[in-house]
Short mmCIF file of C-alpha atoms in Angstrom, two decimals:
data_model
loop_
_atom_site.label_atom_id
_atom_site.label_comp_id
_atom_site.label_asym_id
_atom_site.label_seq_id
_atom_site.Cartn_x
_atom_site.Cartn_y
_atom_site.Cartn_z
CA MET W 1 19.20 -21.47 1.92
CA ASN W 2 17.80 -19.10 4.74
CA SER W 3 14.03 -19.75 4.76
CA LYS W 4 13.57 -16.84 7.37
CA LEU W 5 11.56 -13.72 6.33
CA GLY W 6 13.36 -10.80 4.74
CA PHE W 7 12.31 -7.25 4.68
CA LEU W 8 9.84 -7.42 1.88
CA SER W 9 8.26 -10.64 3.30
CA VAL W 10 7.76 -8.89 6.70
CA VAL W 11 6.21 -6.00 4.96
CA LEU W 12 3.83 -8.22 3.08
CA LEU W 13 3.12 -10.23 6.28
CA GLY W 14 2.11 -6.90 8.07
CA PHE W 15 -0.14 -5.84 5.12
CA ASN W 16 -1.83 -9.21 5.13
CA ALA W 17 -2.31 -9.01 8.98
CA ILE W 18 -4.00 -5.51 8.65
CA VAL W 19 -5.95 -5.45 5.41
CA GLY W 20 -8.77 -7.78 5.32
CA SER W 21 -12.55 -7.93 4.28
CA GLY W 22 -13.27 -4.89 6.29
CA ILE W 23 -11.87 -2.56 3.56
CA PHE W 24 -14.69 -3.84 1.19
CA LEU W 25 -17.26 -2.98 3.76
CA LEU W 26 -15.72 -0.05 5.63
CA PRO W 27 -16.33 3.19 3.36
CA ASN W 28 -20.16 3.24 3.67
CA LYS W 29 -20.28 3.17 7.58
CA ALA W 30 -17.86 6.28 7.75
CA VAL W 31 -19.61 8.08 4.89
CA ALA W 32 -22.87 7.55 6.65
CA LEU W 33 -21.56 9.42 9.68
CA VAL W 34 -19.58 12.24 8.10
CA GLY W 35 -19.96 12.19 4.37
CA PRO W 36 -16.95 12.67 2.06
CA PHE W 37 -15.14 14.17 5.24
CA ALA W 38 -14.35 10.52 5.93
CA LEU W 39 -11.22 11.19 3.94
CA VAL W 40 -10.12 13.56 6.69
CA VAL W 41 -11.07 11.09 9.35
CA VAL W 42 -8.74 8.48 7.70
CA ILE W 43 -5.87 10.79 7.79
CA PHE W 44 -6.52 11.66 11.44
CA VAL W 45 -6.82 8.07 12.49
CA ALA W 46 -3.68 7.13 10.29
CA LEU W 47 -1.53 9.67 12.24
CA LEU W 48 -2.76 8.60 15.59
CA THR W 49 -2.32 4.83 14.76
CA ILE W 50 1.06 5.47 13.42
CA SER W 51 1.96 7.11 16.70
CA ILE W 52 1.21 3.72 18.40
CA ALA W 53 3.13 1.71 15.64
CA LEU W 54 6.02 3.81 16.08
CA CYS W 55 6.24 2.93 19.77
CA PHE W 56 6.09 -0.61 18.65
CA ALA W 57 8.89 0.02 16.04
CA GLU W 58 11.20 1.66 18.54
CA VAL W 59 10.88 -1.18 21.22
CA SER W 60 10.91 -3.93 18.59
CA ALA W 61 14.44 -2.89 17.66
CA LYS W 62 15.82 -3.81 21.03
CA PHE W 63 14.82 -7.66 20.90
CA GLU W 64 15.01 -10.55 18.63
CA ARG W 65 12.60 -12.76 20.47
CA ASN W 66 9.12 -13.93 19.71
CA GLY W 67 6.27 -12.55 21.51
CA GLY W 68 5.74 -8.70 20.65
CA ALA W 69 3.90 -6.80 23.26
CA TYR W 70 4.36 -9.77 25.74
CA VAL W 71 8.11 -9.29 25.72
CA TYR W 72 8.19 -5.58 25.91
CA ALA W 73 5.88 -5.49 28.91
CA LYS W 74 7.64 -8.39 30.69
CA GLU W 75 10.92 -6.49 30.27
CA ALA W 76 9.57 -3.16 31.41
CA PHE W 77 6.96 -4.07 34.04
CA GLY W 78 7.80 -7.55 35.20
CA GLU W 79 6.53 -11.06 34.73
CA PHE W 80 2.98 -10.80 35.85
CA VAL W 81 2.14 -7.78 33.47
CA GLY W 82 3.88 -9.73 30.73
CA PHE W 83 1.96 -12.89 31.34
CA GLU W 84 -1.48 -10.89 31.31
CA ILE W 85 -0.68 -9.45 28.04
CA GLY W 86 0.84 -12.64 26.54
CA PHE W 87 -2.21 -14.89 27.67
CA MET W 88 -4.93 -12.56 26.34
CA LYS W 89 -3.10 -11.98 23.03
CA TRP W 90 -2.72 -15.70 22.35
CA ALA W 91 -6.32 -16.35 23.39
CA ILE W 92 -7.68 -13.42 21.29
CA ALA W 93 -5.52 -14.51 18.32
CA ILE W 94 -6.77 -18.04 18.53
CA ILE W 95 -10.51 -16.69 18.56
CA ALA W 96 -9.66 -14.39 15.67
CA TRP W 97 -8.24 -17.09 13.60
CA ALA W 98 -11.14 -19.37 14.23
CA THR W 99 -13.63 -16.40 13.41
CA MET W 100 -11.86 -15.77 10.16
CA ALA W 101 -11.96 -19.40 9.19
CA THR W 102 -15.53 -19.43 9.74
CA GLY W 103 -16.01 -16.14 7.89
CA PHE W 104 -14.22 -17.70 4.91
CA SER W 105 -16.65 -20.50 4.88
CA GLU W 106 -19.60 -18.25 4.87
CA ALA W 107 -18.15 -16.22 2.12
CA LEU W 108 -17.57 -19.19 -0.02
CA GLY W 109 -20.99 -20.63 0.77
CA ALA W 110 -22.39 -17.40 -0.39
CA TRP W 111 -21.18 -18.20 -3.85
CA VAL W 112 -21.92 -21.88 -3.73
CA TYR W 113 -25.59 -21.57 -2.34
CA GLY W 114 -26.54 -17.96 -3.27
CA ASN W 115 -29.54 -16.78 -1.36
CA LEU W 116 -30.24 -20.35 -0.02
CA GLU W 117 -29.50 -21.07 3.53
CA LEU W 118 -26.19 -22.22 4.16
CA PRO W 119 -25.80 -25.82 5.51
CA VAL W 120 -24.11 -25.89 8.85
CA ILE W 121 -22.13 -28.91 7.78
CA PHE W 122 -20.76 -27.09 4.64
CA LYS W 123 -19.47 -24.21 7.07
CA ALA W 124 -17.95 -26.78 9.46
CA ILE W 125 -16.00 -28.68 6.87
CA VAL W 126 -14.71 -25.64 4.99
CA ALA W 127 -13.45 -23.78 8.02
CA SER W 128 -12.03 -26.86 9.68
CA SER W 129 -10.25 -27.72 6.44
CA LEU W 130 -8.70 -24.23 6.29
CA VAL W 131 -7.55 -24.56 9.78
CA LEU W 132 -6.04 -28.00 9.27
CA ALA W 133 -4.39 -26.92 5.99
CA LEU W 134 -2.74 -23.82 7.41
CA THR W 135 -1.59 -25.71 10.51
CA LEU W 136 0.15 -28.56 8.42
CA MET W 137 1.57 -25.69 6.19
CA ASN W 138 3.16 -24.22 9.38
CA LEU W 139 4.45 -27.46 10.57
CA ALA W 140 6.38 -27.86 7.26
CA GLY W 141 8.42 -24.82 8.24
CA ILE W 142 8.47 -21.10 7.85
CA GLY W 143 9.81 -21.33 4.33
CA LEU W 144 6.55 -22.62 3.00
CA SER W 145 4.56 -20.32 5.14
CA LYS W 146 6.66 -17.33 3.84
CA PHE W 147 5.91 -18.45 0.12
CA PHE W 148 2.25 -18.82 0.55
CA ASN W 149 1.81 -15.52 2.59
CA ASN W 150 3.85 -13.58 -0.09
CA LEU W 151 1.62 -15.20 -2.84
CA ILE W 152 -1.77 -14.46 -1.05
CA THR W 153 -0.74 -11.02 -0.08
CA LEU W 154 0.00 -10.17 -3.70
CA ALA W 155 -3.26 -11.80 -4.75
CA LYS W 156 -5.01 -9.58 -2.11
CA LEU W 157 -3.55 -6.52 -3.59
CA THR W 158 -4.70 -7.29 -7.22
CA PRO W 159 -8.42 -6.57 -6.89
CA LEU W 160 -7.77 -3.47 -4.81
CA LEU W 161 -5.15 -2.06 -7.33
CA ILE W 162 -7.58 -3.04 -10.18
CA PHE W 163 -10.45 -1.13 -8.40
CA ILE W 164 -8.19 1.91 -7.76
CA PHE W 165 -6.72 2.21 -11.31
CA LEU W 166 -9.88 1.40 -13.37
CA CYS W 167 -12.23 3.32 -11.50
CA LEU W 168 -10.09 6.26 -10.70
CA TRP W 169 -10.92 7.66 -14.21
CA PHE W 170 -14.48 7.84 -13.29
CA VAL W 171 -14.31 9.96 -10.24
CA LYS W 172 -16.54 13.06 -10.32
CA ALA W 173 -15.59 16.16 -8.26
CA GLU W 174 -19.29 17.03 -7.60
CA ASN W 175 -19.59 13.62 -5.71
CA PHE W 176 -17.50 15.35 -2.90
CA GLN W 177 -19.95 18.14 -2.31
CA PRO W 178 -21.19 18.87 0.18
CA PHE W 179 -17.89 17.73 2.02
CA LEU W 180 -19.27 17.37 5.43
CA VAL W 181 -22.53 15.71 6.04
CA LEU W 182 -23.45 14.64 9.64
CA GLY W 183 -25.30 11.32 10.21
CA HIS W 184 -28.06 10.46 12.45
CA SER W 185 -28.53 8.55 15.56
CA SER W 186 -30.64 5.58 16.02
CA THR W 187 -33.52 7.88 17.22
CA GLY W 188 -33.28 9.93 14.05
CA GLU W 189 -31.63 13.00 15.59
CA MET W 190 -28.72 14.64 13.65
CA LEU W 191 -25.30 13.82 15.40
CA SER W 192 -23.12 16.59 16.60
CA PHE W 193 -19.84 16.95 14.88
CA SER W 194 -17.88 15.61 17.69
CA ALA W 195 -20.23 12.52 18.10
CA ALA W 196 -20.13 11.82 14.35
CA PHE W 197 -16.38 12.29 14.04
CA SER W 198 -15.55 10.05 16.96
CA SER W 199 -17.88 7.40 15.59
CA ALA W 200 -16.46 7.54 12.16
CA ALA W 201 -12.79 7.49 13.74
CA LEU W 202 -13.52 4.51 15.86
CA VAL W 203 -14.94 2.50 12.71
CA ILE W 204 -11.86 3.31 10.80
CA PHE W 205 -9.53 2.92 13.68
CA TYR W 206 -10.20 -0.92 13.70
CA ALA W 207 -9.35 -1.19 9.98
CA PHE W 208 -5.82 -0.03 10.99
CA THR W 209 -5.27 -2.55 13.74
CA GLY W 210 -3.24 -5.71 13.43
CA PHE W 211 0.28 -4.13 13.03
CA GLU W 212 0.93 -5.16 16.61
CA SER W 213 0.95 -8.82 15.56
CA LEU W 214 3.98 -8.16 13.28
CA ALA W 215 6.53 -8.08 16.13
CA ILE W 216 5.33 -11.50 17.51
CA ALA W 217 7.41 -13.72 15.12
CA ALA W 218 10.72 -11.75 15.51
CA GLU W 219 12.75 -15.03 15.65
CA ASP W 220 11.62 -15.96 12.21
CA TYR W 221 12.82 -12.87 10.54
CA LYS W 222 16.32 -12.52 9.14
CA ASN W 223 17.31 -9.36 10.70
CA PRO W 224 14.46 -8.42 13.07
CA LYS W 225 16.34 -5.51 14.93
CA LYS W 226 16.84 -3.65 11.66
CA ASP W 227 13.82 -4.93 9.51
CA LEU W 228 10.95 -4.93 12.04
CA PRO W 229 11.03 -1.27 12.87
CA ARG W 230 11.17 -0.25 9.25
CA ALA W 231 8.54 -2.87 8.23
CA ILE W 232 6.01 -1.58 10.82
CA THR W 233 6.53 2.07 9.57
CA TRP W 234 6.20 1.07 5.96
CA VAL W 235 3.17 -1.24 6.54
CA MET W 236 1.23 1.72 8.27
CA ILE W 237 2.15 4.27 5.40
CA ILE W 238 1.25 1.96 2.69
CA VAL W 239 -2.19 0.88 4.32
CA CYS W 240 -2.95 4.57 4.87
CA VAL W 241 -2.35 5.37 1.24
CA PHE W 242 -4.45 2.43 0.11
CA TYR W 243 -7.49 3.30 2.35
CA LEU W 244 -7.37 6.95 1.28
CA LEU W 245 -7.39 5.76 -2.44
CA ILE W 246 -10.10 3.18 -1.93
CA ILE W 247 -12.44 5.38 0.05
CA GLY W 248 -11.69 8.37 -2.20
CA VAL W 249 -12.43 6.57 -5.44
CA ALA W 250 -15.54 4.86 -4.02
CA ILE W 251 -16.95 8.34 -2.92
CA GLY W 252 -15.84 9.95 -6.27
CA ILE W 253 -18.06 7.44 -8.02
CA LEU W 254 -21.14 7.16 -5.83
CA GLY W 255 -21.09 10.26 -3.69
CA LEU W 256 -23.56 10.08 -0.68
CA ASP W 257 -25.15 7.12 -2.26
CA LEU W 258 -22.12 5.16 -0.90
CA ALA W 259 -23.71 5.43 2.64
CA GLY W 260 -26.62 3.34 1.65
CA GLU W 261 -24.51 0.45 0.05
CA ASN W 262 -23.82 -2.77 2.17
CA ALA W 263 -21.14 -3.67 -0.27
CA PRO W 264 -19.76 -0.16 -1.34
CA ILE W 265 -16.67 -1.34 -3.37
CA ALA W 266 -18.84 -3.94 -5.21
CA ALA W 267 -21.49 -1.02 -5.91
CA ALA W 268 -18.68 1.28 -7.18
CA PHE W 269 -17.44 -1.28 -9.53
CA ASP W 270 -20.92 -2.06 -10.80
CA ARG W 271 -21.73 1.64 -11.37
CA ILE W 272 -18.79 1.63 -13.97
CA PHE W 273 -18.46 -2.02 -15.11
CA SER W 274 -21.99 -3.32 -14.70
CA GLY W 275 -22.14 -7.07 -13.71
CA TYR W 276 -18.44 -7.45 -12.87
CA GLY W 277 -18.05 -5.73 -9.56
CA VAL W 278 -19.68 -8.40 -7.37
CA SER W 279 -17.51 -11.09 -8.83
CA ILE W 280 -14.26 -9.25 -8.54
CA VAL W 281 -15.06 -8.07 -5.09
CA GLY W 282 -16.41 -11.60 -4.07
CA ILE W 283 -13.01 -13.05 -5.04
CA GLY W 284 -11.21 -10.23 -3.30
CA THR W 285 -13.05 -10.83 -0.12
CA LEU W 286 -12.27 -14.59 -0.11
CA ILE W 287 -8.52 -13.81 -0.74
CA SER W 288 -8.56 -10.98 2.02
CA ILE W 289 -10.19 -13.30 4.46
CA GLY W 290 -7.79 -16.35 3.63
CA GLY W 291 -4.88 -13.85 3.62
CA ILE W 292 -5.53 -12.72 7.34
CA ALA W 293 -6.18 -16.39 8.29
CA THR W 294 -2.84 -17.19 6.83
CA ALA W 295 -0.93 -14.38 8.81
CA SER W 296 -2.91 -15.43 11.83
CA SER W 297 -1.72 -19.00 11.37
CA ILE W 298 1.84 -17.81 11.23
CA LEU W 299 1.73 -15.25 14.16
CA THR W 300 -0.50 -16.92 16.80
CA PRO W 301 1.58 -19.98 17.73
CA ARG W 302 4.66 -17.72 18.37
CA VAL W 303 2.68 -16.15 21.21
CA GLY W 304 2.48 -19.50 22.99
CA HIS W 305 6.13 -20.12 22.19
CA ALA W 306 7.27 -17.02 23.79
CA LEU W 307 5.31 -17.62 26.96
CA ALA W 308 6.75 -21.24 27.12
CA SER W 309 10.21 -20.03 26.56
CA ASP W 310 9.97 -17.94 29.67
CA GLY W 311 8.44 -21.01 31.72
CA LEU W 312 5.15 -19.24 32.22
CA ILE W 313 3.34 -22.23 30.54
CA PRO W 314 4.71 -25.78 30.14
CA LYS W 315 8.25 -25.60 28.71
CA ILE W 316 7.26 -28.41 26.14
CA ILE W 317 5.16 -25.92 24.23
CA ALA W 318 8.76 -24.02 23.51
CA TYR W 319 10.08 -27.06 21.67
CA LYS W 320 11.52 -26.36 18.17
CA ASN W 321 12.55 -28.88 15.84
CA LYS W 322 15.81 -28.87 13.62
CA ALA W 323 14.28 -26.40 11.24
CA GLN W 324 13.55 -24.02 14.17
CA THR W 325 9.77 -24.64 13.88
CA PRO W 326 7.77 -24.35 17.17
CA VAL W 327 5.92 -27.49 16.31
CA ILE W 328 4.17 -28.10 19.67
CA ALA W 329 2.95 -24.49 19.80
CA ILE W 330 1.59 -24.75 16.31
CA ILE W 331 -0.11 -28.09 17.15
CA ILE W 332 -1.68 -26.84 20.23
CA THR W 333 -3.00 -23.50 18.55
CA GLY W 334 -4.39 -25.43 15.64
CA ILE W 335 -6.20 -27.91 17.90
CA LEU W 336 -7.71 -25.06 20.01
CA THR W 337 -8.69 -23.03 16.83
CA LEU W 338 -10.19 -26.07 15.44
CA ALA W 339 -12.30 -26.66 18.54
CA LEU W 340 -13.49 -23.16 18.42
CA VAL W 341 -14.39 -23.45 14.76
CA LEU W 342 -16.56 -26.45 15.46
CA TYR W 343 -18.25 -24.69 18.33
CA GLY W 344 -18.89 -21.62 16.24
CA THR W 345 -20.21 -23.38 13.24
CA LEU W 346 -22.02 -26.39 15.01
CA ILE W 347 -23.08 -25.01 18.46
CA GLY W 348 -22.91 -21.38 19.06
CA SER W 349 -21.63 -17.97 18.09
CA PHE W 350 -18.25 -16.05 18.43
CA ALA W 351 -19.94 -12.82 19.22
CA VAL W 352 -19.36 -12.88 22.91
CA LEU W 353 -15.84 -14.41 22.71
CA ALA W 354 -14.81 -11.76 19.95
CA ALA W 355 -16.05 -8.86 22.28
CA ILE W 356 -12.83 -8.84 24.36
CA SER W 357 -10.79 -7.88 21.37
CA VAL W 358 -11.02 -4.14 22.38
CA ILE W 359 -9.35 -5.01 25.69
CA SER W 360 -6.83 -7.11 24.01
CA ARG W 361 -5.68 -4.38 22.01
CA PHE W 362 -5.76 -1.87 24.80
CA ILE W 363 -3.60 -4.00 27.07
CA GLN W 364 -1.09 -4.36 24.26
CA TYR W 365 -0.89 -0.70 23.15
CA VAL W 366 -0.72 1.03 26.61
CA PRO W 367 2.20 -1.10 28.15
CA THR W 368 4.06 -0.95 24.90
CA CYS W 369 3.76 2.82 24.62
CA LEU W 370 4.76 3.08 28.29
CA ALA W 371 7.58 0.65 27.73
CA VAL W 372 9.21 3.00 25.22
CA LEU W 373 9.93 5.42 28.06
CA VAL W 374 11.02 2.77 30.61
CA LEU W 375 13.20 0.66 28.32
CA ARG W 376 15.17 3.75 27.05
CA LYS W 377 16.77 3.99 30.60
CA ARG W 378 17.90 0.20 30.33
CA LYS W 379 21.66 0.23 29.76
CA ASP W 380 21.69 -3.59 29.30
CA LEU W 381 19.62 -3.25 26.02
CA PRO W 382 20.79 -2.04 22.64
CA GLN W 383 19.84 1.35 21.35
CA SER W 384 17.00 1.47 18.93
CA SER W 385 17.52 2.34 15.31
CA ILE W 386 14.33 4.33 15.71
CA LYS W 387 13.74 6.85 18.50
CA VAL W 388 10.42 8.56 18.47
CA PRO W 389 9.83 12.00 20.09
CA GLY W 390 8.91 11.87 23.84
CA PHE W 391 5.40 13.26 23.21
CA VAL W 392 4.50 10.37 20.79
CA PRO W 393 4.04 7.70 23.31
CA ILE W 394 1.93 9.92 25.63
CA VAL W 395 -0.39 10.78 22.63
CA ALA W 396 -0.46 6.99 21.79
CA ILE W 397 -1.53 6.27 25.46
CA ILE W 398 -4.24 8.95 25.26
CA ILE W 399 -5.64 7.25 21.85
CA SER W 400 -5.61 3.80 23.63
CA PHE W 401 -7.65 5.22 26.53
CA TRP W 402 -9.99 6.75 23.94
CA LEU W 403 -10.41 3.50 22.43
CA LEU W 404 -11.32 1.92 25.73
CA ILE W 405 -13.74 4.64 26.66
CA ASN W 406 -15.55 3.98 23.46
CA ALA W 407 -15.98 0.30 24.06
CA ASN W 408 -19.35 -0.86 25.14
CA GLY W 409 -20.12 -2.21 28.80
CA GLU W 410 -20.30 -5.89 27.56
CA GLN W 411 -16.79 -5.50 25.92
CA LEU W 412 -15.42 -4.09 29.06
CA ILE W 413 -16.95 -6.81 31.34
CA ILE W 414 -15.83 -9.76 29.26
CA GLY W 415 -12.34 -8.16 28.58
CA LEU W 416 -11.74 -7.59 32.32
CA GLY W 417 -12.98 -11.18 32.86
CA GLY W 418 -10.30 -12.38 30.44
CA LEU W 419 -7.64 -10.66 32.48
CA VAL W 420 -9.04 -12.21 35.63
CA ILE W 421 -8.78 -15.71 34.01
CA ALA W 422 -5.21 -14.93 32.98
CA ALA W 423 -4.46 -13.86 36.54
CA VAL W 424 -5.83 -17.29 37.78
CA PHE W 425 -3.62 -19.22 35.22
CA TYR W 426 -0.66 -17.12 36.48
CA ALA W 427 -1.35 -17.92 40.03
CA PHE W 428 -1.61 -21.72 39.16
CA ALA W 429 1.75 -21.51 37.43
CA LYS W 430 3.32 -20.05 40.53
CA LEU W 431 1.80 -22.55 42.92
CA ALA W 432 2.90 -25.38 40.71
CA GLY W 433 6.48 -24.49 41.31
CA LYS W 434 6.93 -20.73 40.48
CA LYS W 435 7.48 -21.81 36.84
CA PHE W 436 6.67 -24.87 34.72
#
């Protein structure tokens, strides 16, 4: 029996990697900036994000190797650029997995302890247990991971579908009027349309990210050249429809009151079904965080495996057992994630470490979009099943620079510091004998 992921499983993995707890908290921030016009912003951002996703779809059809953006950049621009992207992606993915494990412990603790202060030891035990469980699941092979990912993704869909189909009947047209309401700055001044629009777009943009991780585990898909491009495209379409429906229903029930709710989906639920909203959304939040942690546990080790396969980090990390499971990469990733979990729960905070996620995405998007134009000229690579119009990569690059411009100074400094650290590791590898 082939335990690799088929098309449907790849789609579910992609959905799981994108849709997280943010969708339960997202609508209020966007509505506070532009009112119901947030629906237009969602469509705008979806089109922009899909342009980047289509670039990933085209180049993904040329390769069957693990690594995603790392592989595309290495093939198009050489070893150093590829290593920079691969190193940053692996580091950020580990940090993200640790952050989500800690977030899961906090969400569960809110249920167990209510308004009481959450014991540090509780967070440490729950988060560590989640990382260990997912690491052991991955070591058991992709078949078990596939089953659990499919199961938790379907479980994640359930509260979202319940919210949409139960609450859709209570939407009121008057709650969409006025359609455009500009928010205010921290000083109390009304924002200009351009300022409000760009801020709302940036908030929503992050809710769409995560699709780039789907290409990382290509070797674990049954037919990556065929299924991966289609899966990326369908995942983005499905996510866009979900976001429009969820935000639209929430606005249709709460109107502009949505902007003042910290848990907007729960508030909309409670407006219609008093007393049940918090419970349903609470369960949905736990499942969503657990779902993204599951997707991260599957995808993150494959970045390290790809780097090791090319000899850019010790070759032993590329080892696979008879079941074609990258056991060393999984163990190392699990240990590093566990160390960060203990650091975050017992000693410090992930705030500074997580800040470089902006740069991580930027250095994946731009080289991949440029790689579309470069790799089309390579005669030694197969033709892609998807070929995007030439203007699409250019638009996607502009969007990526827009993302970078909107990052704050701390994010830029720390992110660039991550690139410097990656360069030091690369130099060490070269001095150690060109390759490990």
